[in-house]
Amino acid sequence: MKAGVHKNLGAVVMAAGLGKRMKSKLAKVLHPVAGRPMVLYGVDLAQQLAGEHVAVVVGYQGKDVRAAIETSGPRAPVMIVEQAQQLGTGHAMQQARDVFRRLGKTLSTYVILNGDTPLLQAETLQALLRLHQDEHAAVTLLTATPDDPAGYGRVVRARDGHVQKIVEDRDATAAEKQIHEINVGTYVMDGSFLFDALDKLQPRNAQGEYYLTDVVTLAAERGLRISALAVSEAEGMGINTREQLAAAEQAVRRRICSYWMREGVTLRNPATTSIDADVVIGRDTVIHAGVALEGRTTIGEDCIVRSHTRISDSTLGHRVVVQDHCVIRESRLEDDAAIGPFAHLRPGAVLRRAAKVGNFVEMKKAELGEGSKANHLSYLGDATIGKGVNIGAGTITCNYDGHKKHETVIEDDVFVGSDTQFVAPVTIGKGAVIAAGATITADVPPDTLAIARAPQVNRPGWAARQRALLAGGATPPSRKLTSLKADKVSGKSSGRNAKPAKRRS
Ligand code: UD1
Ligand code: CA
């Protein structure tokens, strides 16, 4: 295991509660902070200290919490403990204890975390553990002193300063409510003391729950040492409400922005930049105002991402330029690619080296080959486009026939004229040229010119006559334009009839 992991240490993350105060359909611990479910922050901290000896207590939406942990790529396997009924934090710890007993090893010390304190730092936990060991304590707790302690458990100290008990907000007397020092919900406890004390808990309180915090009282009664370490209000914040969630989100985002600036990334306006926890950015990349980088996004070196662009779960190579107002999801842009402004890459879009996508272009499951360009107003879906291809303005792959999706293949060095539709499935051979305004319904062999549009009809004088007619109050001939179809394609055929041509059959 990595350095920092303590062999004789177990850790428990309590994450079974619903989180009533969030007023949400989603379990509180699954609400994301900087793109990661809140519970993962605690799990990661716990693993940094205790390695594979980490249990997470799940209950409400437990399957989803388990899935969130397992798909996050944890440092080591995590033991998931079911707490079917959420009878309190003490009850949650009783369930975890059973799992550690079944492990067959006796661990001397346990770190316990609430699943709703995403701002806690690893150094703080290390310091808490050190204090616990230095002072030979039975219980060591983390405390904070917020301006508004409402809702938290208060730390009650004896006259000599020693911690005596923790009293929950709802059980506190008026005098106890005046106490500003609160219990963060992060503890280090001696294993044998804890395992025994858990049996002594009684649900005699306002909520009728088994409170883990009551083990503090038990330790005090037995004359055991209770130590405490103070952290800043911000770091100790437990998320119970949406407002606290927003505050935590901001704090985590600030940290992430600072981190990337220290790593050599320029953020033009960091207060408006949001970078998720799992994003990676290369040196000398410049990120402009209002950019959101989400999920598992990786950006290379020397890239430019201009304002109000969202990039989710995508990979950008080096020297990629993303102009303003783009949306890029589950896509890949290789070195020197360029995109935008106002472009939309949907899942499965690939821009190969130095490919270029311009304004109002949408791509989905489509690959644009090396050096190829789709500069204006296009939809490219279910398409494979080779190298050196020019996709003219307004090109559309008609990939959907109402039932199924079909593929368009455009080989290297094809020139596609503007306003072309490819009715898929269709393949355009290498070096072919598609004349503008084509509706391509059949394959085009290599090096072939394909023209697929109605030939042009020019009628000299027709427009002038129409204007004269309209001036005379007659019905404009344009109402009967269908009759033109029957005319010869010559420009002379309609002669100088004052009336529009009659349909001939
Ligand atoms: C708890 C503490 C309180 C502390 C506060 C800090 C207790 C009794 N109180 O109160 O002193 O100031 O945290 O934020 O511990 N959970 C379970 N199973 C349960 C109940 C809760 O796993 O049966 C989990 C929750 O998912 C959550 C954590 O334990 O992650 C804390 O639960 P919560 O209901 O938020 O406790 P608080 O009332 O905030
Ligand atoms: Ca809480």
PDB file of N, CA and C in Angstrom, residues 102-144:
ATOM      1  N   ARG A 102     -15.870  -9.579  11.250  1.00  0.00           N
ATOM      2  CA  ARG A 102     -15.789 -10.717  10.324  1.00  0.00           C
ATOM      3  C   ARG A 102     -14.459 -10.750   9.571  1.00  0.00           C
ATOM      4  N   LEU A 103     -13.797  -9.590   9.492  1.00  0.00           N
ATOM      5  CA  LEU A 103     -12.487  -9.538   8.836  1.00  0.00           C
ATOM      6  C   LEU A 103     -11.484 -10.464   9.492  1.00  0.00           C
ATOM      7  N   GLY A 104     -11.686 -10.692  10.788  1.00  0.00           N
ATOM      8  CA  GLY A 104     -10.798 -11.589  11.520  1.00  0.00           C
ATOM      9  C   GLY A 104      -9.508 -10.934  11.988  1.00  0.00           C
ATOM     10  N   LYS A 105      -9.307  -9.655  11.701  1.00  0.00           N
ATOM     11  CA  LYS A 105      -8.125  -8.947  12.201  1.00  0.00           C
ATOM     12  C   LYS A 105      -8.615  -7.971  13.257  1.00  0.00           C
ATOM     13  N   THR A 106      -7.781  -7.706  14.211  1.00  0.00           N
ATOM     14  CA  THR A 106      -8.159  -6.679  15.172  1.00  0.00           C
ATOM     15  C   THR A 106      -7.392  -5.412  14.840  1.00  0.00           C
ATOM     16  N   LEU A 107      -8.108  -4.393  14.496  1.00  0.00           N
ATOM     17  CA  LEU A 107      -7.475  -3.113  14.187  1.00  0.00           C
ATOM     18  C   LEU A 107      -7.533  -2.258  15.450  1.00  0.00           C
ATOM     19  N   SER A 108      -6.439  -1.560  15.713  1.00  0.00           N
ATOM     20  CA  SER A 108      -6.375  -0.858  17.009  1.00  0.00           C
ATOM     21  C   SER A 108      -7.190   0.431  17.012  1.00  0.00           C
ATOM     22  N   THR A 109      -7.307   1.057  15.855  1.00  0.00           N
ATOM     23  CA  THR A 109      -7.859   2.408  15.830  1.00  0.00           C
ATOM     24  C   THR A 109      -8.803   2.578  14.639  1.00  0.00           C
ATOM     25  N   TYR A 110      -9.820   3.406  14.812  1.00  0.00           N
ATOM     26  CA  TYR A 110     -10.777   3.666  13.724  1.00  0.00           C
ATOM     27  C   TYR A 110     -10.938   5.164  13.471  1.00  0.00           C
ATOM     28  N   VAL A 111     -10.952   5.500  12.192  1.00  0.00           N
ATOM     29  CA  VAL A 111     -11.314   6.859  11.787  1.00  0.00           C
ATOM     30  C   VAL A 111     -12.751   6.793  11.298  1.00  0.00           C
ATOM     31  N   ILE A 112     -13.560   7.719  11.742  1.00  0.00           N
ATOM     32  CA  ILE A 112     -14.973   7.716  11.347  1.00  0.00           C
ATOM     33  C   ILE A 112     -15.311   9.068  10.727  1.00  0.00           C
ATOM     34  N   LEU A 113     -15.951   8.998   9.564  1.00  0.00           N
ATOM     35  CA  LEU A 113     -16.301  10.234   8.844  1.00  0.00           C
ATOM     36  C   LEU A 113     -17.777  10.244   8.494  1.00  0.00           C
ATOM     37  N   ASN A 114     -18.384  11.406   8.529  1.00  0.00           N
ATOM     38  CA  ASN A 114     -19.703  11.554   7.921  1.00  0.00           C
ATOM     39  C   ASN A 114     -19.514  11.620   6.408  1.00  0.00           C
ATOM     40  N   GLY A 115     -20.516  11.146   5.689  1.00  0.00           N
ATOM     41  CA  GLY A 115     -20.413  11.185   4.230  1.00  0.00           C
ATOM     42  C   GLY A 115     -20.724  12.544   3.641  1.00  0.00           C
ATOM     43  N   ASP A 116     -20.926  13.548   4.482  1.00  0.00           N
ATOM     44  CA  ASP A 116     -21.386  14.845   3.961  1.00  0.00           C
ATOM     45  C   ASP A 116     -20.441  15.995   4.314  1.00  0.00           C
ATOM     46  N   THR A 117     -19.135  15.680   4.438  1.00  0.00           N
ATOM     47  CA  THR A 117     -18.158  16.741   4.727  1.00  0.00           C
ATOM     48  C   THR A 117     -17.065  16.755   3.648  1.00  0.00           C
ATOM     49  N   PRO A 118     -17.423  17.222   2.446  1.00  0.00           N
ATOM     50  CA  PRO A 118     -16.495  17.112   1.312  1.00  0.00           C
ATOM     51  C   PRO A 118     -15.305  18.076   1.358  1.00  0.00           C
ATOM     52  N   LEU A 119     -15.295  19.012   2.281  1.00  0.00           N
ATOM     53  CA  LEU A 119     -14.203  19.993   2.295  1.00  0.00           C
ATOM     54  C   LEU A 119     -13.028  19.579   3.181  1.00  0.00           C
ATOM     55  N   LEU A 120     -13.206  18.483   3.900  1.00  0.00           N
ATOM     56  CA  LEU A 120     -12.126  18.009   4.769  1.00  0.00           C
ATOM     57  C   LEU A 120     -10.867  17.680   3.982  1.00  0.00           C
ATOM     58  N   GLN A 121      -9.712  17.998   4.553  1.00  0.00           N
ATOM     59  CA  GLN A 121      -8.432  17.766   3.892  1.00  0.00           C
ATOM     60  C   GLN A 121      -7.682  16.598   4.542  1.00  0.00           C
ATOM     61  N   ALA A 122      -6.898  15.915   3.734  1.00  0.00           N
ATOM     62  CA  ALA A 122      -6.151  14.755   4.226  1.00  0.00           C
ATOM     63  C   ALA A 122      -5.204  15.149   5.368  1.00  0.00           C
ATOM     64  N   GLU A 123      -4.575  16.314   5.242  1.00  0.00           N
ATOM     65  CA  GLU A 123      -3.610  16.740   6.285  1.00  0.00           C
ATOM     66  C   GLU A 123      -4.308  16.878   7.632  1.00  0.00           C
ATOM     67  N   THR A 124      -5.547  17.332   7.598  1.00  0.00           N
ATOM     68  CA  THR A 124      -6.297  17.504   8.839  1.00  0.00           C
ATOM     69  C   THR A 124      -6.543  16.152   9.510  1.00  0.00           C
ATOM     70  N   LEU A 125      -6.910  15.175   8.698  1.00  0.00           N
ATOM     71  CA  LEU A 125      -7.148  13.839   9.249  1.00  0.00           C
ATOM     72  C   LEU A 125      -5.860  13.242   9.811  1.00  0.00           C
ATOM     73  N   GLN A 126      -4.753  13.476   9.095  1.00  0.00           N
ATOM     74  CA  GLN A 126      -3.455  12.983   9.595  1.00  0.00           C
ATOM     75  C   GLN A 126      -3.149  13.621  10.946  1.00  0.00           C
ATOM     76  N   ALA A 127      -3.416  14.926  11.048  1.00  0.00           N
ATOM     77  CA  ALA A 127      -3.154  15.644  12.301  1.00  0.00           C
ATOM     78  C   ALA A 127      -4.048  15.125  13.420  1.00  0.00           C
ATOM     79  N   LEU A 128      -5.294  14.803  13.072  1.00  0.00           N
ATOM     80  CA  LEU A 128      -6.238  14.285  14.075  1.00  0.00           C
ATOM     81  C   LEU A 128      -5.739  12.943  14.623  1.00  0.00           C
ATOM     82  N   LEU A 129      -5.257  12.129  13.689  1.00  0.00           N
ATOM     83  CA  LEU A 129      -4.746  10.810  14.068  1.00  0.00           C
ATOM     84  C   LEU A 129      -3.500  10.951  14.954  1.00  0.00           C
ATOM     85  N   ARG A 130      -2.614  11.867  14.570  1.00  0.00           N
ATOM     86  CA  ARG A 130      -1.390  12.086  15.372  1.00  0.00           C
ATOM     87  C   ARG A 130      -1.738  12.532  16.784  1.00  0.00           C
ATOM     88  N   LEU A 131      -2.673  13.477  16.874  1.00  0.00           N
ATOM     89  CA  LEU A 131      -3.078  13.981  18.189  1.00  0.00           C
ATOM     90  C   LEU A 131      -3.628  12.840  19.044  1.00  0.00           C
ATOM     91  N   HIS A 132      -4.462  12.014  18.421  1.00  0.00           N
ATOM     92  CA  HIS A 132      -5.069  10.874  19.109  1.00  0.00           C
ATOM     93  C   HIS A 132      -3.990   9.961  19.697  1.00  0.00           C
ATOM     94  N   GLN A 133      -2.968   9.699  18.870  1.00  0.00           N
ATOM     95  CA  GLN A 133      -1.906   8.785  19.320  1.00  0.00           C
ATOM     96  C   GLN A 133      -1.030   9.450  20.376  1.00  0.00           C
ATOM     97  N   ASP A 134      -0.662  10.715  20.131  1.00  0.00           N
ATOM     98  CA  ASP A 134       0.208  11.428  21.083  1.00  0.00           C
ATOM     99  C   ASP A 134      -0.436  11.531  22.454  1.00  0.00           C
ATOM    100  N   GLU A 135      -1.749  11.720  22.462  1.00  0.00           N
ATOM    101  CA  GLU A 135      -2.425  11.951  23.748  1.00  0.00           C
ATOM    102  C   GLU A 135      -3.044  10.666  24.319  1.00  0.00           C
ATOM    103  N   HIS A 136      -2.783   9.541  23.656  1.00  0.00           N
ATOM    104  CA  HIS A 136      -3.338   8.254  24.109  1.00  0.00           C
ATOM    105  C   HIS A 136      -4.818   8.384  24.423  1.00  0.00           C
ATOM    106  N   ALA A 137      -5.530   8.966  23.515  1.00  0.00           N
ATOM    107  CA  ALA A 137      -6.953   9.226  23.760  1.00  0.00           C
ATOM    108  C   ALA A 137      -7.798   8.006  23.408  1.00  0.00           C
ATOM    109  N   ALA A 138      -8.991   7.961  23.985  1.00  0.00           N
ATOM    110  CA  ALA A 138      -9.979   6.948  23.601  1.00  0.00           C
ATOM    111  C   ALA A 138     -10.780   7.484  22.424  1.00  0.00           C
ATOM    112  N   VAL A 139     -11.046   8.779  22.469  1.00  0.00           N
ATOM    113  CA  VAL A 139     -11.805   9.444  21.404  1.00  0.00           C
ATOM    114  C   VAL A 139     -11.135  10.778  21.088  1.00  0.00           C
ATOM    115  N   THR A 140     -10.921  11.048  19.807  1.00  0.00           N
ATOM    116  CA  THR A 140     -10.419  12.368  19.408  1.00  0.00           C
ATOM    117  C   THR A 140     -11.362  12.906  18.353  1.00  0.00           C
ATOM    118  N   LEU A 141     -11.868  14.103  18.578  1.00  0.00           N
ATOM    119  CA  LEU A 141     -12.833  14.615  17.615  1.00  0.00           C
ATOM    120  C   LEU A 141     -12.399  15.922  17.003  1.00  0.00           C
ATOM    121  N   LEU A 142     -12.964  16.151  15.821  1.00  0.00           N
ATOM    122  CA  LEU A 142     -12.673  17.381  15.094  1.00  0.00           C
ATOM    123  C   LEU A 142     -13.786  18.368  15.425  1.00  0.00           C
ATOM    124  N   THR A 143     -13.400  19.595  15.751  1.00  0.00           N
ATOM    125  CA  THR A 143     -14.419  20.604  16.063  1.00  0.00           C
ATOM    126  C   THR A 143     -14.200  21.847  15.207  1.00  0.00           C
ATOM    127  N   ALA A 144     -15.251  22.652  15.102  1.00  0.00           N
ATOM    128  CA  ALA A 144     -15.156  23.934  14.402  1.00  0.00           C
ATOM    129  C   ALA A 144     -16.000  24.930  15.183  1.00  0.00           C
TER     130      ALA A 144
END
